[in-house]
Coordinates of C-alpha atoms and ligand atoms in Angstrom, one line a residue:
X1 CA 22.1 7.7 44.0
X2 CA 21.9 11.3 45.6
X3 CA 18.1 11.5 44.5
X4 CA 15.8 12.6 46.9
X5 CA 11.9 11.9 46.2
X6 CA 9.7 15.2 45.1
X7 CA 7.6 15.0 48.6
X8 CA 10.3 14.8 51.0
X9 CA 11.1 18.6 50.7
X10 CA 8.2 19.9 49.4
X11 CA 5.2 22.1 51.3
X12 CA 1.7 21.0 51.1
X13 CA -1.7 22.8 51.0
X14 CA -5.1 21.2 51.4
X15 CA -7.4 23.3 49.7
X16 CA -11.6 22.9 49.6
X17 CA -12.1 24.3 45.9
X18 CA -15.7 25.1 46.9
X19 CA -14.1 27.1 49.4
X20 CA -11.3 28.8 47.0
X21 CA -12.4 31.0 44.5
X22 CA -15.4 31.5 42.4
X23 CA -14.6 32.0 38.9
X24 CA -18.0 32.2 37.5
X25 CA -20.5 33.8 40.3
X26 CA -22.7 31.1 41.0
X27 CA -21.2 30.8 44.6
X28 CA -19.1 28.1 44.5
X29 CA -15.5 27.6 44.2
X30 CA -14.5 25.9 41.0
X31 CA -11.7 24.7 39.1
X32 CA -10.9 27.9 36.5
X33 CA -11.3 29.6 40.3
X34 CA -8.5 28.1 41.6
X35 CA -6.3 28.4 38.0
X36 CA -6.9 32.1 38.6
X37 CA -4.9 31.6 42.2
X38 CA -2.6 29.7 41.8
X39 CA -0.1 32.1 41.5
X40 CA -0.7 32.9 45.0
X41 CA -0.2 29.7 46.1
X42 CA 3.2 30.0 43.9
X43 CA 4.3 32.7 45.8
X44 CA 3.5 31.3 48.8
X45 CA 6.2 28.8 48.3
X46 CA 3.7 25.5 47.9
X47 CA 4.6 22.4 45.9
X48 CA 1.5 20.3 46.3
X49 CA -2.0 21.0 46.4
X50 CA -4.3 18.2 47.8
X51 CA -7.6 18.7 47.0
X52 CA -10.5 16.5 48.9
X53 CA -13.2 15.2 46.8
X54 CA -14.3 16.8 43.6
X55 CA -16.3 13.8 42.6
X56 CA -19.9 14.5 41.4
X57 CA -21.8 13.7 44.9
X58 CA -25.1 14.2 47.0
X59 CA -22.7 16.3 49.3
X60 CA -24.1 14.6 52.6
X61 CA -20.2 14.0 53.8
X62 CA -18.8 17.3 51.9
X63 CA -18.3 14.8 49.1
X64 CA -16.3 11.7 50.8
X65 CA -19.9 10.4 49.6
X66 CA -18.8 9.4 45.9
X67 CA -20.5 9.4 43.5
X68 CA -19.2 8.4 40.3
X69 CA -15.5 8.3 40.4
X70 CA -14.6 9.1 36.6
X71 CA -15.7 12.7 36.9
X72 CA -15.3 15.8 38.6
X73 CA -19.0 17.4 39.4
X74 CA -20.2 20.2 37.1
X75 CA -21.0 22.7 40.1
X76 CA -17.0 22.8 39.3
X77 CA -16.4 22.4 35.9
X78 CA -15.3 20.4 33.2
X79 CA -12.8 17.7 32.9
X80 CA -11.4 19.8 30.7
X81 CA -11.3 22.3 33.0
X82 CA -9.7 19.8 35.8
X83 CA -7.0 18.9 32.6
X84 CA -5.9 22.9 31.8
X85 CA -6.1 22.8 35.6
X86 CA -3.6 20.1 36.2
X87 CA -1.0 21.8 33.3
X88 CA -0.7 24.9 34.8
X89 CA 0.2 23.2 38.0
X90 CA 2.6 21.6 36.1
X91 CA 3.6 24.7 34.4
X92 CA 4.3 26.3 37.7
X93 CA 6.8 23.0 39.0
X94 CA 3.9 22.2 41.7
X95 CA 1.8 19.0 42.3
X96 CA -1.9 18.2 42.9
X97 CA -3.0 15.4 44.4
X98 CA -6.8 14.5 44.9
X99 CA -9.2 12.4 47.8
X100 CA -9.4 8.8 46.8
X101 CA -12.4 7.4 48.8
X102 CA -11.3 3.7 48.8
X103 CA -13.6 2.6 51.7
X104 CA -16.7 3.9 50.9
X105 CA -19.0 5.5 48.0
X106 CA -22.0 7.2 48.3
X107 CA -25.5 5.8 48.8
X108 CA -26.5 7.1 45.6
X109 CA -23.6 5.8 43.7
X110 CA -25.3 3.5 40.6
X111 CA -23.1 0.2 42.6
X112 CA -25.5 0.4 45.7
X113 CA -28.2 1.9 43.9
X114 CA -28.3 -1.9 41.6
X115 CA -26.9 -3.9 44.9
X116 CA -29.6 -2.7 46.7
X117 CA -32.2 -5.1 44.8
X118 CA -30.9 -8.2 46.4
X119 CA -28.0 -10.7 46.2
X120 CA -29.2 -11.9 42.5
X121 CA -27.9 -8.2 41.2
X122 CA -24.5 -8.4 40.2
X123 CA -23.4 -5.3 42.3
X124 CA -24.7 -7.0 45.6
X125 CA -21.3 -8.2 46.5
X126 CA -19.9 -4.8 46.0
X127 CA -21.2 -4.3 49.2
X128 CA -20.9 -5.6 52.5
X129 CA -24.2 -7.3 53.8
X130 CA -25.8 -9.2 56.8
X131 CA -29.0 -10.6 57.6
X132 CA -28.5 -9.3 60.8
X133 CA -26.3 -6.8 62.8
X134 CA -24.3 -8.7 64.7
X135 CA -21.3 -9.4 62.9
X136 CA -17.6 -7.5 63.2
X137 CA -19.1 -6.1 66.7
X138 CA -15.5 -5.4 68.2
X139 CA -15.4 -2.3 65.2
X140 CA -15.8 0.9 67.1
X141 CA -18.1 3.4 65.6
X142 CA -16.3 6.5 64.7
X143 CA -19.0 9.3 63.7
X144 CA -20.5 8.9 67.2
X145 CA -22.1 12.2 67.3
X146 CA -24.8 10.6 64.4
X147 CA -24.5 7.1 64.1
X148 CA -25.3 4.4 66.4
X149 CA -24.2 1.3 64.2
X150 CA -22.0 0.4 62.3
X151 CA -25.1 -1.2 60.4
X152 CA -27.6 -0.2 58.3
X153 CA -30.8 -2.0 57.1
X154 CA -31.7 -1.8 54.0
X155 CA -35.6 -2.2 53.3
X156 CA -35.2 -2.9 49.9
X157 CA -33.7 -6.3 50.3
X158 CA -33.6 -6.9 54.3
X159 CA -30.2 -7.1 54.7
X160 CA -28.4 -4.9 56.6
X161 CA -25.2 -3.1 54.9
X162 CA -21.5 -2.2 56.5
X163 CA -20.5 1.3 57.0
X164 CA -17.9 2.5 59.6
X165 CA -19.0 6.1 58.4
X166 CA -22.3 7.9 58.1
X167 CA -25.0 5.2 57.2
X168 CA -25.4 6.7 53.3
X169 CA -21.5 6.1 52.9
X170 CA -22.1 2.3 52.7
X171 CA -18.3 0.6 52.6
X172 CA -17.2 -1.4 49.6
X173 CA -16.9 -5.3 49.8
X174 CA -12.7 -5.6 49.1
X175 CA -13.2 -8.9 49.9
X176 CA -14.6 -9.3 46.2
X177 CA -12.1 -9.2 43.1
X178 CA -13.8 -7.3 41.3
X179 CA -14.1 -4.2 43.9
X180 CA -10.4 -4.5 44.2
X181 CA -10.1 -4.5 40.2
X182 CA -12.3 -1.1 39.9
X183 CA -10.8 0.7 42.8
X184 CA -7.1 -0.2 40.8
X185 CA -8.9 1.2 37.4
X186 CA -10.2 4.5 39.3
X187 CA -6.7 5.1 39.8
X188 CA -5.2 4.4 36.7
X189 CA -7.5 6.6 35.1
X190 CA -6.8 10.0 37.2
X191 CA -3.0 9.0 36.8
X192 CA -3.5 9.0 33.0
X193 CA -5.2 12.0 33.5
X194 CA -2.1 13.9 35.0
X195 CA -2.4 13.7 38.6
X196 CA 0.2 13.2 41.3
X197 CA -1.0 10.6 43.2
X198 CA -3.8 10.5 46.2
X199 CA -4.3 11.4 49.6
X200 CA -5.9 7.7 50.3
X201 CA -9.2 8.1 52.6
X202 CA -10.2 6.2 55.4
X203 CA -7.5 3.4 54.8
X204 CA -7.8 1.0 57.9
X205 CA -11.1 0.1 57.2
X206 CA -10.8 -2.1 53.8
X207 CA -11.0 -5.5 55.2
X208 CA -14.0 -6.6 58.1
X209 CA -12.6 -9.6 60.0
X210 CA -14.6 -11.9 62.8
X211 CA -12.9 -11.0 66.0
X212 CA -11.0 -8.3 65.3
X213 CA -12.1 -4.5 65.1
X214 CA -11.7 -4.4 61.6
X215 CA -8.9 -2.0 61.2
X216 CA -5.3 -2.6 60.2
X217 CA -5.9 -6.0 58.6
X218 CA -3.5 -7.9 57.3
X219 CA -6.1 -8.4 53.6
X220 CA -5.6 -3.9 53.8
X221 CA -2.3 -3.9 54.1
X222 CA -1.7 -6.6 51.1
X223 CA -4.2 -4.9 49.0
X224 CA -2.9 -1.1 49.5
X225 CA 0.8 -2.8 48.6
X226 CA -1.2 -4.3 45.1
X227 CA -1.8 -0.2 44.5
X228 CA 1.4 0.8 45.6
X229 CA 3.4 -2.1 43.1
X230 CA 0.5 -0.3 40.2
X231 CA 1.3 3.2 40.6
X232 CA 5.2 2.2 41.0
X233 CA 4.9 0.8 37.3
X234 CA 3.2 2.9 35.7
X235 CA 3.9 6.5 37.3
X236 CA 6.8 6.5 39.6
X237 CA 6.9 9.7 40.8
X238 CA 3.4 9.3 41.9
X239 CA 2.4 9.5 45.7
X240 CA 0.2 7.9 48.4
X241 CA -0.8 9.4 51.3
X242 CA -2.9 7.9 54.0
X243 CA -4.6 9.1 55.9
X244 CA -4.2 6.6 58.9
X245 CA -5.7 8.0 62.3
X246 CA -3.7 5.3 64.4
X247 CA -1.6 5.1 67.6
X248 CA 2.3 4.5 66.1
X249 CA 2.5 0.9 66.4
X250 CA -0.9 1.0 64.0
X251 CA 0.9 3.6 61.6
X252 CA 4.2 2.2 60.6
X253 CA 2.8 -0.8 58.7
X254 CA 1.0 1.7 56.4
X255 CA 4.7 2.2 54.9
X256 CA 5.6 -1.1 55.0
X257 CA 9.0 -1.8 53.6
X258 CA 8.9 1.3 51.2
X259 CA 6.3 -0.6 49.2
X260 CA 3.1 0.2 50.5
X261 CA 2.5 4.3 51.1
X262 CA 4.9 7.4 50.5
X263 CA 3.2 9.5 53.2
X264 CA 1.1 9.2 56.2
X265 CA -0.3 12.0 58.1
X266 CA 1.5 12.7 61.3
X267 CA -1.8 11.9 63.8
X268 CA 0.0 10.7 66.9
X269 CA 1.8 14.1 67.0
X270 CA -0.5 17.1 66.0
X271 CA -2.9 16.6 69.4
X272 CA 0.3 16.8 71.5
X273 CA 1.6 20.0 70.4
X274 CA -2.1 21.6 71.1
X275 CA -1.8 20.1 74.6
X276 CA 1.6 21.7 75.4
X277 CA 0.4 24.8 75.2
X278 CA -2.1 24.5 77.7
X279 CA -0.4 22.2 80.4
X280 CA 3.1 24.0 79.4
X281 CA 4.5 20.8 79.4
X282 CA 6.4 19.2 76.5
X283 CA 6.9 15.7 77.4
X284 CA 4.3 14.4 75.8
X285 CA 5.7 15.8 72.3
X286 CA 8.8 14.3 72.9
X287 CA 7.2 10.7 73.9
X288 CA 5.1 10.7 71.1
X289 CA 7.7 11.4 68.7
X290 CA 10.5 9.5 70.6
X291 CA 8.3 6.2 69.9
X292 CA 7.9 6.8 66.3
X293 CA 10.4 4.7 65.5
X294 CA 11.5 5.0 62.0
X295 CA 10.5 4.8 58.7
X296 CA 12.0 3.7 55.4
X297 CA 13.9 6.0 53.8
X298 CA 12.0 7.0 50.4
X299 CA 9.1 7.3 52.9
X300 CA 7.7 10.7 55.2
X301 CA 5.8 11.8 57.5
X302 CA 3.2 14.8 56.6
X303 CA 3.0 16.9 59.7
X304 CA 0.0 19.3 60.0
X305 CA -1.6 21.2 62.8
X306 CA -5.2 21.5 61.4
X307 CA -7.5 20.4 58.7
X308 CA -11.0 19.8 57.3
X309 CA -12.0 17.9 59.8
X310 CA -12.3 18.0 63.3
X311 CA -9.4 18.3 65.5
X312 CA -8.9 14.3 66.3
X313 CA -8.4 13.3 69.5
X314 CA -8.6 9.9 69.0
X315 CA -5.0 9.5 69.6
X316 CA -5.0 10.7 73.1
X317 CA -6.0 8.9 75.9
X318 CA -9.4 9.7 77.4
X319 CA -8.1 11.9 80.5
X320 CA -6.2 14.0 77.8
X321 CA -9.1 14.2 75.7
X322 CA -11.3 15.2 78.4
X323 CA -8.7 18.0 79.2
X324 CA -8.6 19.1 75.9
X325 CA -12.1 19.5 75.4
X326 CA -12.1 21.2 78.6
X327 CA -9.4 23.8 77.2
X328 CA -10.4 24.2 73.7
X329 CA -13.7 23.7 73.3
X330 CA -16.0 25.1 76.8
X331 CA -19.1 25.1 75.2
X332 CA -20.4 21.7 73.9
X333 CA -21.4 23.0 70.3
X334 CA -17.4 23.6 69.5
X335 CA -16.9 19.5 69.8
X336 CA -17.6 16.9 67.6
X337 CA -17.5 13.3 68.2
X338 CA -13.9 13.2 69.7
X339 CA -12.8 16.2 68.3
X340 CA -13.0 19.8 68.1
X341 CA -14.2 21.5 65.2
X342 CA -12.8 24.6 65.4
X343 CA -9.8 26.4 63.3
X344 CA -6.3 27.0 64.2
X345 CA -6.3 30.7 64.9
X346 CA -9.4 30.7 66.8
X347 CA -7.9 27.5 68.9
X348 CA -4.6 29.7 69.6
X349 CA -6.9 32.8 71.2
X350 CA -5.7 34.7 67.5
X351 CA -2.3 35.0 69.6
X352 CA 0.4 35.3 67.0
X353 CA 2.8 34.4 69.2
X354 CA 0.8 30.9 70.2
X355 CA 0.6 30.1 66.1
X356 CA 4.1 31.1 65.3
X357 CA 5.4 28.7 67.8
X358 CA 3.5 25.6 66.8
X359 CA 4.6 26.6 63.1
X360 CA 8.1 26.8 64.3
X361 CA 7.9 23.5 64.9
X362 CA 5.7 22.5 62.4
X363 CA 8.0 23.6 60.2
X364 CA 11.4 22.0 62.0
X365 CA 10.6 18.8 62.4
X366 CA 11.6 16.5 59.9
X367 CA 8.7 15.3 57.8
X368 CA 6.5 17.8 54.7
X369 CA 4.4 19.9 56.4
X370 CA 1.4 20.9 55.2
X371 CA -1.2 24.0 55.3
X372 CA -4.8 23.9 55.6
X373 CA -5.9 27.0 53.6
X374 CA -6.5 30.2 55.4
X375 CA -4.7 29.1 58.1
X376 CA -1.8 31.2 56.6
X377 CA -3.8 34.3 56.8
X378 CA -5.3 33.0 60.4
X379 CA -8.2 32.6 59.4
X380 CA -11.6 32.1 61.8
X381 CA -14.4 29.4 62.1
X382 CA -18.0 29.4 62.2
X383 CA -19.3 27.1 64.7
X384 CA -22.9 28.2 64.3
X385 CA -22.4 25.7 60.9
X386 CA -23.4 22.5 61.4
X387 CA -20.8 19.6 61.1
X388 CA -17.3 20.5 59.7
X389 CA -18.5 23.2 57.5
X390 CA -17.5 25.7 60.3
X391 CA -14.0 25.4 59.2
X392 CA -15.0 25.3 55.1
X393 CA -15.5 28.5 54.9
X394 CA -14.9 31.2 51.7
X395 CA -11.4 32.3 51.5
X396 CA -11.0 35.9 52.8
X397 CA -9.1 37.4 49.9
X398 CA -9.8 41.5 50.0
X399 CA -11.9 43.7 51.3
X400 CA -14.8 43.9 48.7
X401 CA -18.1 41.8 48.8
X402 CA -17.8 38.7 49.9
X403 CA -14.4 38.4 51.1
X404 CA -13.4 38.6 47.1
X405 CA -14.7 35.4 46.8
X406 CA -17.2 35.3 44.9
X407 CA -19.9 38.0 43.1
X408 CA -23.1 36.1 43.3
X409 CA -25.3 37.6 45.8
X410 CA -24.5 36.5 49.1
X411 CA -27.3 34.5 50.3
X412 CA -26.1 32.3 47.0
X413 CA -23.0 31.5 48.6
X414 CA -22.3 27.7 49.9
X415 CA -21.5 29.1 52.9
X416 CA -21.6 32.2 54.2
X417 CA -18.0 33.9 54.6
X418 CA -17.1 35.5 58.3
X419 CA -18.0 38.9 58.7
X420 CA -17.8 39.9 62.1
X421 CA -15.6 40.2 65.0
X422 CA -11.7 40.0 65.4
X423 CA -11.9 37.0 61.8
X424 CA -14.1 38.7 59.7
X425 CA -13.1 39.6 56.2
X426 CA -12.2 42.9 56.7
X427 CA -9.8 41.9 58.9
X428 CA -8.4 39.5 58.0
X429 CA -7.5 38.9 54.5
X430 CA -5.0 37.7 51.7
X431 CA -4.5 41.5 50.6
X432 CA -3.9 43.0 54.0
X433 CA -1.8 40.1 55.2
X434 CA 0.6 39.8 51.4
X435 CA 1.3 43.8 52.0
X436 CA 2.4 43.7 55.4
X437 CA 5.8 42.3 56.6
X438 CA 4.7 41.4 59.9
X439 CA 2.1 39.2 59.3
X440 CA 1.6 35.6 59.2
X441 CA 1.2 35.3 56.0
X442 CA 4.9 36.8 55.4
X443 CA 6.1 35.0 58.0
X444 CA 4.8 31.4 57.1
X445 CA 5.7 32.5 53.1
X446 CA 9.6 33.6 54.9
X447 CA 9.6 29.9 56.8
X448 CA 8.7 28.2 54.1
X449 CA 11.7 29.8 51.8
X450 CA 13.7 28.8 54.9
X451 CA 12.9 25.3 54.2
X452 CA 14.0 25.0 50.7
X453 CA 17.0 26.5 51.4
X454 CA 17.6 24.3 54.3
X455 CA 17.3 20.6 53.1
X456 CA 18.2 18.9 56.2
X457 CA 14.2 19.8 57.5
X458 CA 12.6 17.2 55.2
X459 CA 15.5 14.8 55.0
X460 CA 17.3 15.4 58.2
X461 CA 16.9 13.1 61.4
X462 CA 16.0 14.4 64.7
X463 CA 17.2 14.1 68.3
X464 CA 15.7 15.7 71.7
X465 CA 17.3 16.7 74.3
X466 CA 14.9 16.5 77.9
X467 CA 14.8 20.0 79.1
X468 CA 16.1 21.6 82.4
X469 CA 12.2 23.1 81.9
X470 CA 8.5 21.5 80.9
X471 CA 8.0 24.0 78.6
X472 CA 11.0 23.9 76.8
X473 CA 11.0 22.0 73.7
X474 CA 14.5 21.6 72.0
X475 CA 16.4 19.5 69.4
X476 CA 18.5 19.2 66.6
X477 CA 18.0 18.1 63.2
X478 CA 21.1 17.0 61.3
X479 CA 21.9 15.1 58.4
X480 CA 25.5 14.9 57.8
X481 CA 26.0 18.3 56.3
X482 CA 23.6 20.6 58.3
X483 CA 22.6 21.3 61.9
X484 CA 20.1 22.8 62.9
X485 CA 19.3 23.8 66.9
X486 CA 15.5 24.4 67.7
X487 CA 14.2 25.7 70.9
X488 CA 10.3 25.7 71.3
X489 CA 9.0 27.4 74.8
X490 CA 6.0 26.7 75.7
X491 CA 5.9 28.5 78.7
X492 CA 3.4 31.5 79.6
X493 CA 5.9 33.6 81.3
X494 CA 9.5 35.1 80.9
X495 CA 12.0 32.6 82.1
X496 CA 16.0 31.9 82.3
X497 CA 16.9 28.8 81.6
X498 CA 20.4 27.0 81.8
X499 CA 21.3 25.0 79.3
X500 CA 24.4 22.6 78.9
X501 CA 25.8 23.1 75.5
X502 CA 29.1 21.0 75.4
X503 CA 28.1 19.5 72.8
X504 CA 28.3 22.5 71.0
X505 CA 31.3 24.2 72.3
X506 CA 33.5 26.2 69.8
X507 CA 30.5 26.6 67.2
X508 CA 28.9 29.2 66.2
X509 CA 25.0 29.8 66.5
X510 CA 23.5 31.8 63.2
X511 CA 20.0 33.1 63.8
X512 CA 18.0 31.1 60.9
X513 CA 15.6 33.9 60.6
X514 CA 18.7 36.3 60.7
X515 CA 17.1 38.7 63.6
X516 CA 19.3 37.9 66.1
X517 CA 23.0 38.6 66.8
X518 CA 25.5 35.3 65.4
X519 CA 27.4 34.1 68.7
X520 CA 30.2 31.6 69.1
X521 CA 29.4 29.1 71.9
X522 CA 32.6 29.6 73.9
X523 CA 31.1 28.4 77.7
X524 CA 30.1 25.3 78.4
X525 CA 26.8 26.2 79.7
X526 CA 24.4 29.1 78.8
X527 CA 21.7 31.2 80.3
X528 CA 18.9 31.2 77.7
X529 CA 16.1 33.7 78.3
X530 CA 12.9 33.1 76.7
X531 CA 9.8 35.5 76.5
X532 CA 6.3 33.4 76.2
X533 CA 5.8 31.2 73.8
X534 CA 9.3 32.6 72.3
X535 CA 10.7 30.0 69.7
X536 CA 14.6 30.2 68.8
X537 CA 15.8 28.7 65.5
X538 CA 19.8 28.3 64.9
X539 CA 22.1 27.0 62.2
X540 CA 25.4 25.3 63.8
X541 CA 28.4 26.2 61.9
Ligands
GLC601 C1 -12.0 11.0 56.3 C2 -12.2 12.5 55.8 C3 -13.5 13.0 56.4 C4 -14.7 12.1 55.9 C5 -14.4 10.6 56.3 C6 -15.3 9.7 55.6 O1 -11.8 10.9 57.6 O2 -11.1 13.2 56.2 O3 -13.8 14.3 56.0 O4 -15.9 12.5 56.5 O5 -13.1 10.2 55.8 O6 -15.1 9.6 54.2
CA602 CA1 -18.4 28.7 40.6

């Protein structure tokens, strides 16, 4: 009674440790790299570090193309690296959580390598096959920018293999037992090992049914609840998180009745806020999150605002994405099949005020938020990189060669880091921004202190009231102890706007960020004046 689960007020980082720190000079980000940081990410205030595939890999998918699943690959250590890794996490009261790639494994994984000599090899059925490539035609093809199929043939054996991803991430058969059992083992094993718990890949896609488009089955859902009831046993404090790109109605079942996932990524909402900004209308937000209806109560949404990936609009309809591409992404090279690949501050025109504001309510709404690295320090993109890499690039720690890095020569680095304009390293870095109380990086490190003081943000509910303006978006979060009053305006220019606050008559406003002046609400209505894209956040007392 009274307990409250680990992730619902905790903050979460995704982290490419390619991308981190290079502990030994070879260019690449490793595991001792990140042991060497994570005292900044201590002080930043995180709890849990997610960190996408590690897995030994041919790297044609940034490693989502597994592998071998029992390892971590050598360009970043040892396991026993990973293992003093995962202690001083522990050591520090944070989490780390790793990529399962259920869905899919590599091409070159030693399953598809066997399956690919015919259906008398025993790992044929690990796979999903076809004489021809007409089957499950109803499943939409999601990297549209390279494939054209969701088929592949194979010359080997002339069948044609499954894969809703690239065409070398061929998708496991969960249709046969003993998929299902090795998957289940996979997990076990980094469990034992001292993880806690999996962001879970790519989770519609498990199950390929006849007239359906294969996402969302019914066979997904059961399966995913057979992990859940595993990892309950065995290591209850333990989290899944899926990553479920789905409208609402799609989404919910992924927590089932607090027996399938913990978390799910926030997908129907992070496209929205983006929007507002540009059409200064907040409706949308409000819709979105209005039809969310809820969830169990041991379960939470993760909000974000970016990522590794693209920015998704597959949870906008096409006349918003169109719009949105229009906005954000002019030239054609920024987009990527229906996204943008582009990085937060570079989105937000490096406006502080833009990026404080869609923290503001990143950080209000109920749910865990989570931070895609750099984005703290506002960190730029690349977009002459091809793919996602654009928004993978080397942490900008200091001044010195390489960003701080690395010390290998830089033509040895995975990726080069950004050295020029209004981003580039000498600009904008961990150093500059930790020594300076106006930055971001002190201002998202002061928010997040602000939510562990303030439990009501992850556990709280939420309620919106429909402004006398577009632009303004406002709301409460309460639980029965705390209140909090958020206004979010998304408006360009100055503005008065009056508000009815009966309902808060005789309390007293406290600035949360303790800037502005405490005030008693003595009127029943006030004139609220907002400068652009000004956010106001106010414990009721
Ligand atoms: C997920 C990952 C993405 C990857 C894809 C295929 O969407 O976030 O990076 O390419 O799965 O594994
Ligand atoms: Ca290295």
């Amino acid at each position: 009674m009274g307990y409250t689960p680990w992730y619902k007020h905790a903050v979460f980082y995704e982290l490419y440790l390619k991308g981190f720190y290079d502990s030994n000079g070879d260019g690449i980000g490793d595991v001792r790299g990140l042991i060497e940081k994570l005292d900044y990410l201590q002080e930043l205030g995180i709890d849990c570090i997610w960190l996408p595939p590690i897995y030994p890999s041919p790297e044609r998918d940034d490693g989502y193309d597994v592998a071998d699943y029992y390892t971590i690959a050598p360009k970043y250590g040892t396991m026993q690296d990973f293992q003093e890794l995962l202690k001083e996490v522990h050591k520090r009261d944070m989490k780390l959580i790793i990529d399962l790639v259920l869905n899919h494994t590599s091409d070159q994984h030693p399953w598809f390598q066997e399956a690919k000599k015919g259906p008398t090899s025993p790992y044929f059925h690990y796979y999903v096959w076809s004489k021809t490539p007409e089957k499950y035609k109803e499943a939409r093809i999601i990297f549209l920018d390279t494939e054209t199929s969701n088929w592949a043939y194979c010359e080997e054996n002339g069948y044609y293999y499954w894969h809703r991803f690239y065409s070398h991430q061929p998708d496991l058969n969960y249709d046969n037992p003993e998929v299902r059992r090795e998957m289940k083992k996979v997990l076990l094993y980094w469990l034992d090992m001292g993880v806690d718990g999996f962001r879970v890949d790519a989770v519609p896609y498990l199950f390929e049914r006849e007239g359906t488009n294969c996402e969302n089955l019914p066979e997904t859902h059961e399966y995913l609840k057979e992990l859940r009831a595993m990892v309950e046993k065995h290591y209850p404090e333990a989290i899944l998180l899926a990553e479920a790109n789905q409208w609402p109605q799609d989404l919910l079942p992924y927590f089932g009745n607090g027996d399938e996932f913990h978390m799910a990524f926030n997908f129907p909402l992070m496209p929205r806020l983006f929007m507002a900004l540009k059409t200064r209308d907040v409706s949308p937000i409000v819709k979105i999150m209005e039809g969310l209806p809820e969830i169990p109560v041991q379960c939470q949404w993760c909000n974000f605002l970016r990522n590794h990936d693209e920015l998704t609009l597959e949870m906008v309809t096409p006349e918003e994405r169109e719009y949105m591409w229009k906005m954000y992404a002019p030239e054609k090279r920024m987009r990527l099949n229906l996204g943008i690949r582009r990085r937060l501050a570079p989105l937000l025109d490096n406006d502080q005020r833009k990026i404080r504001l869609l923290h503001s309510v990143l950080f209000t709404l109920p749910g865990t938020p989570i931070l895609y690295y750099g984005d703290e320090i506002g960190m730029g993109d690349n977009i002459a990189l091809p793919d996602r890499n654009g928004v993978r690039t080397p942490m900008q720690w200091n001044t010195s060669r390489n960003a701080g890095f690395s010390v290998a020569p830089p033509e040895r680095l995975y990726a080069p880091v950004i050295e020029k304009g209004d981003f580039s390293y000498q600009k904008v870095n961990v150093e500059i921004a930790s020594h300076d109380p106006s930055s971001l990086f002190s201002w998202i490190k002061g928010w997040i202190a602000l939510r562990k003081r303030n439990p009501v943000f992850g556990m709280g509910k939420i309620e919106f009231f429909s402004g006398k303006d577009p632009a303004l978006l406002w709301y409460r979060v309460y639980d029965g102890k705390e209140e909090v009053l958020v206004f979010a305006f998304f408006g360009d220019m100055e503005k008065e706007i009056v508000l009815d606050m009966r309902q808060w008559q005789g309390k007293t406003l406290i600035d949360i960020e303790g800037k502005k002046p405490t005030f008693s609400l003595n009127k029943e209505t006030v004139v609220w004046k907002f400068s652009p894209y000004e956010y106001k956040v106010f414990l009721v007392k």
